[in-house]
Amino acid sequence: MARAQHGAFHMDQAISAGMSQRQIRYLIECGEWNRLLPNVLGAEVAVDDWLRRVSASCLWAGRSGGSSHSTAGLLWDLDGIDRTAIHITVVGTRRAPRPWLTLHNATSPFTVHRRHGIPVTSVARTLIDLGSVAAPGVVEIALEDALRRRLTTLPRLEHALIEEGGRGRRGAAVLGGLLRTWNRSRPTDSELERLLLPIFRRGGFPPPRCQHRVLLPDGSTARLDFAYPEAMIGVEADSYRWHTGREAWSHDRTRLNALVSIGWRILHATWVDIQNGGDELIDALRRAFGQQRLL
């Protein structure tokens, strides 16, 4: 049970499993178990300590509570959020029993989901709450990641603002401002690639190979959006820095490092390059070709 709950469990769970109060006291006194929160215990199992505290906090909160704000954002694996205080929302008025726990009191029940086995607020509510504890730029990064991964949609977020933002919810103004100015026609990666092709022509470069695959030393392959294989120059179309999830972003960095290790030079093109006419990308390509003495 402790392993399934990241090393934490409620005392009632131990009693239901057949433990007596005397056995519980003995295991605490001899150090096998420790008190994490009132009526919540921890067992010595190999787990992430942050997840243990989040799980313990939700067990302490009971069925009326769940992780929220930046903590919920981390459990949803939203980009741009750092581990800080642990945030839990509960229905009713309660006080946090530990300094590392930040408690938020809700006036009515709310829907909870489960991530990593831990109760968590919905993505929409998480993004609303996030604006009360994080900078608008952090909320924008998380919002873009959530939309990119289809964890939510703009209509759902707008509906959530109407349903929950009108109750004086802190952070609603931040998300509402982002949604009002959100460019609904932001390009996908494929659209960005299409818009980049005229820049290559304007710079006088030969047509690049699109979706070019390169064999890596470990036998795997890496795909480049645009490539000049003879010059070993690749161009990656990156929409927004945080457009992909943390795991995918890490995978991309590993892949690009492998390409660089075998002699490829990788340039990055963004939506800003499109807006600015591509002059900086053209200059970078000319320098890269010049160093290879192929232009």
PDB file of C-alpha atoms in Angstrom:
ATOM      1  CA  MET A   1       0.000   0.000   0.000  1.00  0.00           C
ATOM      2  CA  ALA A   2       2.817   2.400   0.872  1.00  0.00           C
ATOM      3  CA  ARG A   3       4.582   1.773  -2.428  1.00  0.00           C
ATOM      4  CA  ALA A   4       1.344   2.394  -4.357  1.00  0.00           C
ATOM      5  CA  GLN A   5       0.918   5.715  -2.495  1.00  0.00           C
ATOM      6  CA  HIS A   6       4.521   6.912  -2.856  1.00  0.00           C
ATOM      7  CA  GLY A   7       5.526   5.783   0.625  1.00  0.00           C
ATOM      8  CA  ALA A   8       2.619   7.377   2.531  1.00  0.00           C
ATOM      9  CA  PHE A   9      -0.531   5.931   4.069  1.00  0.00           C
ATOM     10  CA  HIS A  10      -3.280   6.996   6.459  1.00  0.00           C
ATOM     11  CA  MET A  11      -3.454   5.479   9.932  1.00  0.00           C
ATOM     12  CA  ASP A  12      -7.001   4.297   9.174  1.00  0.00           C
ATOM     13  CA  GLN A  13      -5.594   2.322   6.242  1.00  0.00           C
ATOM     14  CA  ALA A  14      -3.098   0.583   8.543  1.00  0.00           C
ATOM     15  CA  ILE A  15      -5.875  -0.291  10.997  1.00  0.00           C
ATOM     16  CA  SER A  16      -8.097  -1.554   8.179  1.00  0.00           C
ATOM     17  CA  ALA A  17      -5.206  -3.762   7.039  1.00  0.00           C
ATOM     18  CA  GLY A  18      -5.174  -5.439  10.468  1.00  0.00           C
ATOM     19  CA  MET A  19      -2.652  -3.386  12.428  1.00  0.00           C
ATOM     20  CA  SER A  20      -3.391  -2.562  16.070  1.00  0.00           C
ATOM     21  CA  GLN A  21      -2.747   0.819  17.681  1.00  0.00           C
ATOM     22  CA  ARG A  22      -0.010  -0.843  19.778  1.00  0.00           C
ATOM     23  CA  GLN A  23       1.727  -2.234  16.677  1.00  0.00           C
ATOM     24  CA  ILE A  24       1.526   1.149  14.966  1.00  0.00           C
ATOM     25  CA  ARG A  25       3.071   2.918  17.992  1.00  0.00           C
ATOM     26  CA  TYR A  26       5.844   0.309  18.158  1.00  0.00           C
ATOM     27  CA  LEU A  27       6.759   0.718  14.458  1.00  0.00           C
ATOM     28  CA  ILE A  28       6.861   4.499  14.887  1.00  0.00           C
ATOM     29  CA  GLU A  29       9.019   4.281  18.035  1.00  0.00           C
ATOM     30  CA  CYS A  30      11.539   1.905  16.445  1.00  0.00           C
ATOM     31  CA  GLY A  31      11.814   4.106  13.348  1.00  0.00           C
ATOM     32  CA  GLU A  32      10.210   1.768  10.809  1.00  0.00           C
ATOM     33  CA  TRP A  33       7.455   4.292  10.248  1.00  0.00           C
ATOM     34  CA  ASN A  34       7.430   8.073  10.696  1.00  0.00           C
ATOM     35  CA  ARG A  35       4.739  10.716  11.101  1.00  0.00           C
ATOM     36  CA  LEU A  36       4.431  12.838   7.965  1.00  0.00           C
ATOM     37  CA  LEU A  37       1.209  14.662   8.863  1.00  0.00           C
ATOM     38  CA  PRO A  38      -1.498  14.185  11.495  1.00  0.00           C
ATOM     39  CA  ASN A  39      -2.789  10.605  11.081  1.00  0.00           C
ATOM     40  CA  VAL A  40      -0.578  10.134   8.002  1.00  0.00           C
ATOM     41  CA  LEU A  41       2.473   7.906   8.242  1.00  0.00           C
ATOM     42  CA  GLY A  42       5.432   7.170   6.034  1.00  0.00           C
ATOM     43  CA  ALA A  43       7.198   3.865   5.427  1.00  0.00           C
ATOM     44  CA  GLU A  44      10.847   3.424   4.529  1.00  0.00           C
ATOM     45  CA  VAL A  45      10.498   2.640   0.833  1.00  0.00           C
ATOM     46  CA  ALA A  46      12.508   4.027  -2.067  1.00  0.00           C
ATOM     47  CA  VAL A  47      10.322   6.819  -3.477  1.00  0.00           C
ATOM     48  CA  ASP A  48      10.586  10.428  -4.604  1.00  0.00           C
ATOM     49  CA  ASP A  49      10.337  12.531  -1.439  1.00  0.00           C
ATOM     50  CA  TRP A  50       8.367  15.290  -3.181  1.00  0.00           C
ATOM     51  CA  LEU A  51       5.759  12.790  -4.403  1.00  0.00           C
ATOM     52  CA  ARG A  52       5.657  11.274  -0.912  1.00  0.00           C
ATOM     53  CA  ARG A  53       4.779  14.663   0.589  1.00  0.00           C
ATOM     54  CA  VAL A  54       2.154  15.391  -2.056  1.00  0.00           C
ATOM     55  CA  SER A  55       0.560  11.980  -1.541  1.00  0.00           C
ATOM     56  CA  ALA A  56       0.667  12.418   2.253  1.00  0.00           C
ATOM     57  CA  SER A  57      -0.971  15.842   1.954  1.00  0.00           C
ATOM     58  CA  CYS A  58      -3.838  14.447  -0.109  1.00  0.00           C
ATOM     59  CA  LEU A  59      -4.298  11.567   2.333  1.00  0.00           C
ATOM     60  CA  TRP A  60      -4.471  14.090   5.170  1.00  0.00           C
ATOM     61  CA  ALA A  61      -6.973  16.222   3.211  1.00  0.00           C
ATOM     62  CA  GLY A  62      -9.249  13.266   2.584  1.00  0.00           C
ATOM     63  CA  ARG A  63     -11.877  12.933  -0.111  1.00  0.00           C
ATOM     64  CA  SER A  64     -12.652  16.644  -0.094  1.00  0.00           C
ATOM     65  CA  GLY A  65      -9.173  17.644  -1.229  1.00  0.00           C
ATOM     66  CA  GLY A  66      -6.639  17.311  -4.010  1.00  0.00           C
ATOM     67  CA  SER A  67      -3.335  18.709  -5.214  1.00  0.00           C
ATOM     68  CA  SER A  68      -3.684  22.029  -7.005  1.00  0.00           C
ATOM     69  CA  HIS A  69      -1.920  25.111  -8.375  1.00  0.00           C
ATOM     70  CA  SER A  70       1.739  24.529  -9.312  1.00  0.00           C
ATOM     71  CA  THR A  71       1.719  21.100  -7.650  1.00  0.00           C
ATOM     72  CA  ALA A  72      -1.121  19.988  -9.940  1.00  0.00           C
ATOM     73  CA  GLY A  73       0.746  21.496 -12.887  1.00  0.00           C
ATOM     74  CA  LEU A  74       3.767  19.342 -12.090  1.00  0.00           C
ATOM     75  CA  LEU A  75       1.602  16.237 -11.751  1.00  0.00           C
ATOM     76  CA  TRP A  76       0.094  17.000 -15.170  1.00  0.00           C
ATOM     77  CA  ASP A  77       3.717  17.333 -16.406  1.00  0.00           C
ATOM     78  CA  LEU A  78       3.077  20.861 -17.671  1.00  0.00           C
ATOM     79  CA  ASP A  79       6.183  22.672 -18.851  1.00  0.00           C
ATOM     80  CA  GLY A  80       7.795  25.658 -17.177  1.00  0.00           C
ATOM     81  CA  ILE A  81       6.824  24.861 -13.570  1.00  0.00           C
ATOM     82  CA  ASP A  82       9.389  24.400 -10.803  1.00  0.00           C
ATOM     83  CA  ARG A  83       9.021  22.416  -7.595  1.00  0.00           C
ATOM     84  CA  THR A  84       8.294  24.880  -4.824  1.00  0.00           C
ATOM     85  CA  ALA A  85       5.770  24.653  -2.006  1.00  0.00           C
ATOM     86  CA  ILE A  86       3.218  21.857  -2.109  1.00  0.00           C
ATOM     87  CA  HIS A  87      -0.279  23.186  -2.833  1.00  0.00           C
ATOM     88  CA  ILE A  88      -3.433  21.379  -1.753  1.00  0.00           C
ATOM     89  CA  THR A  89      -7.029  22.586  -2.063  1.00  0.00           C
ATOM     90  CA  VAL A  90      -9.674  21.347   0.384  1.00  0.00           C
ATOM     91  CA  VAL A  91     -13.352  22.094   0.820  1.00  0.00           C
ATOM     92  CA  GLY A  92     -14.008  24.039   3.997  1.00  0.00           C
ATOM     93  CA  THR A  93     -11.724  25.930   6.341  1.00  0.00           C
ATOM     94  CA  ARG A  94      -8.601  24.143   7.535  1.00  0.00           C
ATOM     95  CA  ARG A  95      -5.069  25.154   8.441  1.00  0.00           C
ATOM     96  CA  ALA A  96      -1.885  23.683   7.040  1.00  0.00           C
ATOM     97  CA  PRO A  97      -0.185  21.479   9.647  1.00  0.00           C
ATOM     98  CA  ARG A  98       3.322  21.838   8.157  1.00  0.00           C
ATOM     99  CA  PRO A  99       5.269  24.864   6.849  1.00  0.00           C
ATOM    100  CA  TRP A 100       6.059  23.086   3.574  1.00  0.00           C
ATOM    101  CA  LEU A 101       2.346  22.675   2.816  1.00  0.00           C
ATOM    102  CA  THR A 102       0.333  25.552   1.337  1.00  0.00           C
ATOM    103  CA  LEU A 103      -3.391  25.039   1.859  1.00  0.00           C
ATOM    104  CA  HIS A 104      -6.180  26.604  -0.208  1.00  0.00           C
ATOM    105  CA  ASN A 105      -9.769  26.491   1.022  1.00  0.00           C
ATOM    106  CA  ALA A 106     -12.570  25.943  -1.496  1.00  0.00           C
ATOM    107  CA  THR A 107     -16.187  26.871  -0.840  1.00  0.00           C
ATOM    108  CA  SER A 108     -17.679  24.019  -2.884  1.00  0.00           C
ATOM    109  CA  PRO A 109     -16.692  20.534  -4.063  1.00  0.00           C
ATOM    110  CA  PHE A 110     -14.576  20.305  -7.196  1.00  0.00           C
ATOM    111  CA  THR A 111     -13.749  17.581  -9.683  1.00  0.00           C
ATOM    112  CA  VAL A 112     -10.509  15.705  -9.124  1.00  0.00           C
ATOM    113  CA  HIS A 113      -8.590  13.447 -11.465  1.00  0.00           C
ATOM    114  CA  ARG A 114      -5.694  11.133 -10.687  1.00  0.00           C
ATOM    115  CA  ARG A 115      -2.149  11.542 -11.876  1.00  0.00           C
ATOM    116  CA  HIS A 116       0.552   9.179 -10.666  1.00  0.00           C
ATOM    117  CA  GLY A 117      -2.096   7.832  -8.293  1.00  0.00           C
ATOM    118  CA  ILE A 118      -2.570  11.232  -6.624  1.00  0.00           C
ATOM    119  CA  PRO A 119      -5.790  13.334  -6.639  1.00  0.00           C
ATOM    120  CA  VAL A 120      -5.305  16.436  -8.781  1.00  0.00           C
ATOM    121  CA  THR A 121      -7.472  19.288 -10.031  1.00  0.00           C
ATOM    122  CA  SER A 122      -8.505  19.365 -13.703  1.00  0.00           C
ATOM    123  CA  VAL A 123      -6.139  20.924 -16.230  1.00  0.00           C
ATOM    124  CA  ALA A 124      -8.481  23.893 -16.671  1.00  0.00           C
ATOM    125  CA  ARG A 125      -8.731  24.602 -12.950  1.00  0.00           C
ATOM    126  CA  THR A 126      -5.004  24.020 -12.560  1.00  0.00           C
ATOM    127  CA  LEU A 127      -4.248  26.708 -15.156  1.00  0.00           C
ATOM    128  CA  ILE A 128      -6.671  29.114 -13.455  1.00  0.00           C
ATOM    129  CA  ASP A 129      -5.116  28.498 -10.037  1.00  0.00           C
ATOM    130  CA  LEU A 130      -1.578  28.653 -11.405  1.00  0.00           C
ATOM    131  CA  GLY A 131      -1.947  32.364 -12.143  1.00  0.00           C
ATOM    132  CA  SER A 132      -2.283  33.079  -8.420  1.00  0.00           C
ATOM    133  CA  VAL A 133       1.090  31.553  -7.518  1.00  0.00           C
ATOM    134  CA  ALA A 134       3.187  31.927 -10.683  1.00  0.00           C
ATOM    135  CA  ALA A 135       4.173  34.670 -13.112  1.00  0.00           C
ATOM    136  CA  PRO A 136       2.030  35.154 -16.251  1.00  0.00           C
ATOM    137  CA  GLY A 137       4.908  33.887 -18.382  1.00  0.00           C
ATOM    138  CA  VAL A 138       4.873  30.584 -16.502  1.00  0.00           C
ATOM    139  CA  VAL A 139       1.115  30.280 -17.038  1.00  0.00           C
ATOM    140  CA  GLU A 140       1.568  30.968 -20.758  1.00  0.00           C
ATOM    141  CA  ILE A 141       4.180  28.220 -21.062  1.00  0.00           C
ATOM    142  CA  ALA A 142       1.957  25.762 -19.195  1.00  0.00           C
ATOM    143  CA  LEU A 143      -1.085  26.801 -21.250  1.00  0.00           C
ATOM    144  CA  GLU A 144       0.700  26.264 -24.537  1.00  0.00           C
ATOM    145  CA  ASP A 145       1.969  22.867 -23.426  1.00  0.00           C
ATOM    146  CA  ALA A 146      -1.518  21.802 -22.310  1.00  0.00           C
ATOM    147  CA  LEU A 147      -3.029  22.830 -25.646  1.00  0.00           C
ATOM    148  CA  ARG A 148      -0.222  21.234 -27.593  1.00  0.00           C
ATOM    149  CA  ARG A 149      -0.717  17.901 -25.834  1.00  0.00           C
ATOM    150  CA  ARG A 150      -4.514  18.232 -26.096  1.00  0.00           C
ATOM    151  CA  LEU A 151      -5.000  18.003 -22.371  1.00  0.00           C
ATOM    152  CA  THR A 152      -7.603  20.735 -22.758  1.00  0.00           C
ATOM    153  CA  THR A 153      -9.037  23.062 -25.396  1.00  0.00           C
ATOM    154  CA  LEU A 154      -9.669  26.780 -25.667  1.00  0.00           C
ATOM    155  CA  PRO A 155     -13.482  26.328 -25.406  1.00  0.00           C
ATOM    156  CA  ARG A 156     -13.050  24.219 -22.250  1.00  0.00           C
ATOM    157  CA  LEU A 157     -10.829  26.852 -20.708  1.00  0.00           C
ATOM    158  CA  GLU A 158     -13.251  29.628 -21.578  1.00  0.00           C
ATOM    159  CA  HIS A 159     -16.099  27.597 -20.059  1.00  0.00           C
ATOM    160  CA  ALA A 160     -14.030  26.963 -16.916  1.00  0.00           C
ATOM    161  CA  LEU A 161     -13.398  30.695 -16.557  1.00  0.00           C
ATOM    162  CA  ILE A 162     -17.138  31.343 -16.696  1.00  0.00           C
ATOM    163  CA  GLU A 163     -17.938  28.549 -14.233  1.00  0.00           C
ATOM    164  CA  GLU A 164     -15.055  29.006 -11.789  1.00  0.00           C
ATOM    165  CA  GLY A 165     -13.293  32.270 -12.579  1.00  0.00           C
ATOM    166  CA  GLY A 166     -16.335  34.330 -11.664  1.00  0.00           C
ATOM    167  CA  ARG A 167     -16.212  33.215  -8.044  1.00  0.00           C
ATOM    168  CA  GLY A 168     -13.318  35.486  -7.177  1.00  0.00           C
ATOM    169  CA  ARG A 169     -10.761  32.860  -8.072  1.00  0.00           C
ATOM    170  CA  ARG A 170      -7.299  34.314  -7.926  1.00  0.00           C
ATOM    171  CA  GLY A 171      -5.459  33.683 -11.162  1.00  0.00           C
ATOM    172  CA  ALA A 172      -8.550  33.842 -13.362  1.00  0.00           C
ATOM    173  CA  ALA A 173      -7.521  37.288 -14.612  1.00  0.00           C
ATOM    174  CA  VAL A 174      -4.137  35.961 -15.726  1.00  0.00           C
ATOM    175  CA  LEU A 175      -5.571  33.083 -17.734  1.00  0.00           C
ATOM    176  CA  GLY A 176      -8.397  35.259 -19.043  1.00  0.00           C
ATOM    177  CA  GLY A 177      -5.897  37.825 -20.304  1.00  0.00           C
ATOM    178  CA  LEU A 178      -3.885  35.143 -22.071  1.00  0.00           C
ATOM    179  CA  LEU A 179      -6.973  33.698 -23.736  1.00  0.00           C
ATOM    180  CA  ARG A 180      -8.136  37.130 -24.933  1.00  0.00           C
ATOM    181  CA  THR A 181      -4.832  37.755 -26.702  1.00  0.00           C
ATOM    182  CA  TRP A 182      -4.184  34.159 -27.756  1.00  0.00           C
ATOM    183  CA  ASN A 183      -3.394  33.821 -31.454  1.00  0.00           C
ATOM    184  CA  ARG A 184      -5.650  30.951 -32.513  1.00  0.00           C
ATOM    185  CA  SER A 185      -3.756  30.670 -35.792  1.00  0.00           C
ATOM    186  CA  ARG A 186      -0.349  29.918 -34.295  1.00  0.00           C
ATOM    187  CA  PRO A 187       1.339  27.564 -36.719  1.00  0.00           C
ATOM    188  CA  THR A 188       1.835  23.886 -36.139  1.00  0.00           C
ATOM    189  CA  ASP A 189       5.270  22.466 -36.844  1.00  0.00           C
ATOM    190  CA  SER A 190       4.191  21.415 -40.355  1.00  0.00           C
ATOM    191  CA  GLU A 191       2.849  24.896 -41.101  1.00  0.00           C
ATOM    192  CA  LEU A 192       6.089  26.447 -39.881  1.00  0.00           C
ATOM    193  CA  GLU A 193       8.079  24.151 -42.143  1.00  0.00           C
ATOM    194  CA  ARG A 194       5.946  25.176 -45.137  1.00  0.00           C
ATOM    195  CA  LEU A 195       6.449  28.862 -44.386  1.00  0.00           C
ATOM    196  CA  LEU A 196      10.213  28.428 -44.077  1.00  0.00           C
ATOM    197  CA  LEU A 197      10.725  27.079 -47.598  1.00  0.00           C
ATOM    198  CA  PRO A 198      10.473  30.519 -49.304  1.00  0.00           C
ATOM    199  CA  ILE A 199      13.219  31.794 -46.985  1.00  0.00           C
ATOM    200  CA  PHE A 200      15.643  29.197 -48.369  1.00  0.00           C
ATOM    201  CA  ARG A 201      14.804  30.346 -51.898  1.00  0.00           C
ATOM    202  CA  ARG A 202      15.118  34.029 -51.005  1.00  0.00           C
ATOM    203  CA  GLY A 203      18.567  33.394 -49.553  1.00  0.00           C
ATOM    204  CA  GLY A 204      19.704  31.775 -52.787  1.00  0.00           C
ATOM    205  CA  PHE A 205      20.164  28.328 -51.267  1.00  0.00           C
ATOM    206  CA  PRO A 206      19.428  25.112 -53.133  1.00  0.00           C
ATOM    207  CA  PRO A 207      16.236  23.316 -52.065  1.00  0.00           C
ATOM    208  CA  PRO A 208      16.923  21.405 -48.849  1.00  0.00           C
ATOM    209  CA  ARG A 209      15.961  17.802 -48.309  1.00  0.00           C
ATOM    210  CA  CYS A 210      12.857  17.651 -46.157  1.00  0.00           C
ATOM    211  CA  GLN A 211      12.371  15.126 -43.350  1.00  0.00           C
ATOM    212  CA  HIS A 212      15.880  13.803 -43.928  1.00  0.00           C
ATOM    213  CA  ARG A 213      16.902  10.796 -41.821  1.00  0.00           C
ATOM    214  CA  VAL A 214      20.438  10.396 -40.498  1.00  0.00           C
ATOM    215  CA  LEU A 215      21.874   7.123 -39.184  1.00  0.00           C
ATOM    216  CA  LEU A 216      23.347   7.592 -35.695  1.00  0.00           C
ATOM    217  CA  PRO A 217      26.281   5.635 -34.217  1.00  0.00           C
ATOM    218  CA  ASP A 218      23.991   3.552 -31.990  1.00  0.00           C
ATOM    219  CA  GLY A 219      22.048   2.310 -35.009  1.00  0.00           C
ATOM    220  CA  SER A 220      19.022   4.541 -34.480  1.00  0.00           C
ATOM    221  CA  THR A 221      17.995   7.308 -36.848  1.00  0.00           C
ATOM    222  CA  ALA A 222      17.353  11.003 -36.361  1.00  0.00           C
ATOM    223  CA  ARG A 223      14.990  13.010 -38.541  1.00  0.00           C
ATOM    224  CA  LEU A 224      15.826  16.564 -39.579  1.00  0.00           C
ATOM    225  CA  ASP A 225      13.131  18.924 -40.818  1.00  0.00           C
ATOM    226  CA  PHE A 226      15.500  20.325 -43.462  1.00  0.00           C
ATOM    227  CA  ALA A 227      18.960  19.104 -44.377  1.00  0.00           C
ATOM    228  CA  TYR A 228      21.886  19.704 -46.693  1.00  0.00           C
ATOM    229  CA  PRO A 229      23.601  16.316 -46.304  1.00  0.00           C
ATOM    230  CA  GLU A 230      26.676  17.201 -48.372  1.00  0.00           C
ATOM    231  CA  ALA A 231      27.419  20.121 -46.063  1.00  0.00           C
ATOM    232  CA  MET A 232      26.094  18.292 -42.964  1.00  0.00           C
ATOM    233  CA  ILE A 233      23.891  21.279 -42.159  1.00  0.00           C
ATOM    234  CA  GLY A 234      20.450  20.763 -40.697  1.00  0.00           C
ATOM    235  CA  VAL A 235      17.635  23.190 -39.908  1.00  0.00           C
ATOM    236  CA  GLU A 236      15.063  22.375 -37.250  1.00  0.00           C
ATOM    237  CA  ALA A 237      11.690  24.132 -37.280  1.00  0.00           C
ATOM    238  CA  ASP A 238      10.900  24.888 -33.634  1.00  0.00           C
ATOM    239  CA  SER A 239       7.457  26.369 -33.083  1.00  0.00           C
ATOM    240  CA  TYR A 240       7.576  27.437 -29.434  1.00  0.00           C
ATOM    241  CA  ARG A 241      10.288  26.474 -26.986  1.00  0.00           C
ATOM    242  CA  TRP A 242       7.767  24.771 -24.738  1.00  0.00           C
ATOM    243  CA  HIS A 243       5.547  23.323 -27.433  1.00  0.00           C
ATOM    244  CA  THR A 244       6.403  19.756 -26.517  1.00  0.00           C
ATOM    245  CA  GLY A 245       6.324  17.992 -23.194  1.00  0.00           C
ATOM    246  CA  ARG A 246       9.347  17.720 -20.945  1.00  0.00           C
ATOM    247  CA  GLU A 247      10.077  14.142 -21.973  1.00  0.00           C
ATOM    248  CA  ALA A 248       9.929  14.947 -25.706  1.00  0.00           C
ATOM    249  CA  TRP A 249      12.050  18.063 -25.219  1.00  0.00           C
ATOM    250  CA  SER A 250      14.724  15.988 -23.457  1.00  0.00           C
ATOM    251  CA  HIS A 251      14.599  13.399 -26.240  1.00  0.00           C
ATOM    252  CA  ASP A 252      15.106  16.120 -28.878  1.00  0.00           C
ATOM    253  CA  ARG A 253      18.159  17.475 -27.063  1.00  0.00           C
ATOM    254  CA  THR A 254      19.692  13.996 -26.897  1.00  0.00           C
ATOM    255  CA  ARG A 255      19.016  13.460 -30.591  1.00  0.00           C
ATOM    256  CA  LEU A 256      20.556  16.797 -31.576  1.00  0.00           C
ATOM    257  CA  ASN A 257      23.619  16.167 -29.414  1.00  0.00           C
ATOM    258  CA  ALA A 258      24.119  12.865 -31.229  1.00  0.00           C
ATOM    259  CA  LEU A 259      23.962  14.644 -34.591  1.00  0.00           C
ATOM    260  CA  VAL A 260      26.485  17.275 -33.489  1.00  0.00           C
ATOM    261  CA  SER A 261      28.827  14.547 -32.229  1.00  0.00           C
ATOM    262  CA  ILE A 262      29.126  13.105 -35.744  1.00  0.00           C
ATOM    263  CA  GLY A 263      29.769  16.475 -37.370  1.00  0.00           C
ATOM    264  CA  TRP A 264      26.358  17.961 -38.154  1.00  0.00           C
ATOM    265  CA  ARG A 265      25.741  21.667 -37.629  1.00  0.00           C
ATOM    266  CA  ILE A 266      22.155  22.261 -36.514  1.00  0.00           C
ATOM    267  CA  LEU A 267      20.408  25.621 -36.921  1.00  0.00           C
ATOM    268  CA  HIS A 268      17.026  26.445 -35.419  1.00  0.00           C
ATOM    269  CA  ALA A 269      14.229  28.369 -37.114  1.00  0.00           C
ATOM    270  CA  THR A 270      11.234  29.755 -35.234  1.00  0.00           C
ATOM    271  CA  TRP A 271       8.009  31.618 -35.904  1.00  0.00           C
ATOM    272  CA  VAL A 272       9.914  34.818 -35.113  1.00  0.00           C
ATOM    273  CA  ASP A 273      12.121  34.138 -38.149  1.00  0.00           C
ATOM    274  CA  ILE A 274       8.977  34.069 -40.289  1.00  0.00           C
ATOM    275  CA  GLN A 275       7.748  37.347 -38.849  1.00  0.00           C
ATOM    276  CA  ASN A 276      11.143  39.016 -39.372  1.00  0.00           C
ATOM    277  CA  GLY A 277      11.507  37.837 -42.951  1.00  0.00           C
ATOM    278  CA  GLY A 278      14.154  35.230 -42.181  1.00  0.00           C
ATOM    279  CA  ASP A 279      17.191  37.540 -42.446  1.00  0.00           C
ATOM    280  CA  GLU A 280      18.928  36.126 -39.374  1.00  0.00           C
ATOM    281  CA  LEU A 281      18.354  32.557 -40.543  1.00  0.00           C
ATOM    282  CA  ILE A 282      19.736  33.421 -43.983  1.00  0.00           C
ATOM    283  CA  ASP A 283      22.848  34.981 -42.427  1.00  0.00           C
ATOM    284  CA  ALA A 284      23.358  31.946 -40.182  1.00  0.00           C
ATOM    285  CA  LEU A 285      23.041  29.585 -43.149  1.00  0.00           C
ATOM    286  CA  ARG A 286      25.520  31.619 -45.192  1.00  0.00           C
ATOM    287  CA  ARG A 287      28.050  31.515 -42.362  1.00  0.00           C
ATOM    288  CA  ALA A 288      27.543  27.766 -42.004  1.00  0.00           C
ATOM    289  CA  PHE A 289      27.973  27.168 -45.733  1.00  0.00           C
ATOM    290  CA  GLY A 290      30.938  29.536 -45.820  1.00  0.00           C
ATOM    291  CA  GLN A 291      32.725  27.578 -43.125  1.00  0.00           C
ATOM    292  CA  GLN A 292      32.165  24.445 -45.192  1.00  0.00           C
ATOM    293  CA  ARG A 293      33.333  26.364 -48.319  1.00  0.00           C
ATOM    294  CA  LEU A 294      30.326  25.114 -50.223  1.00  0.00           C
ATOM    295  CA  LEU A 295      28.643  28.426 -51.029  1.00  0.00           C
TER     296      LEU A 295
END
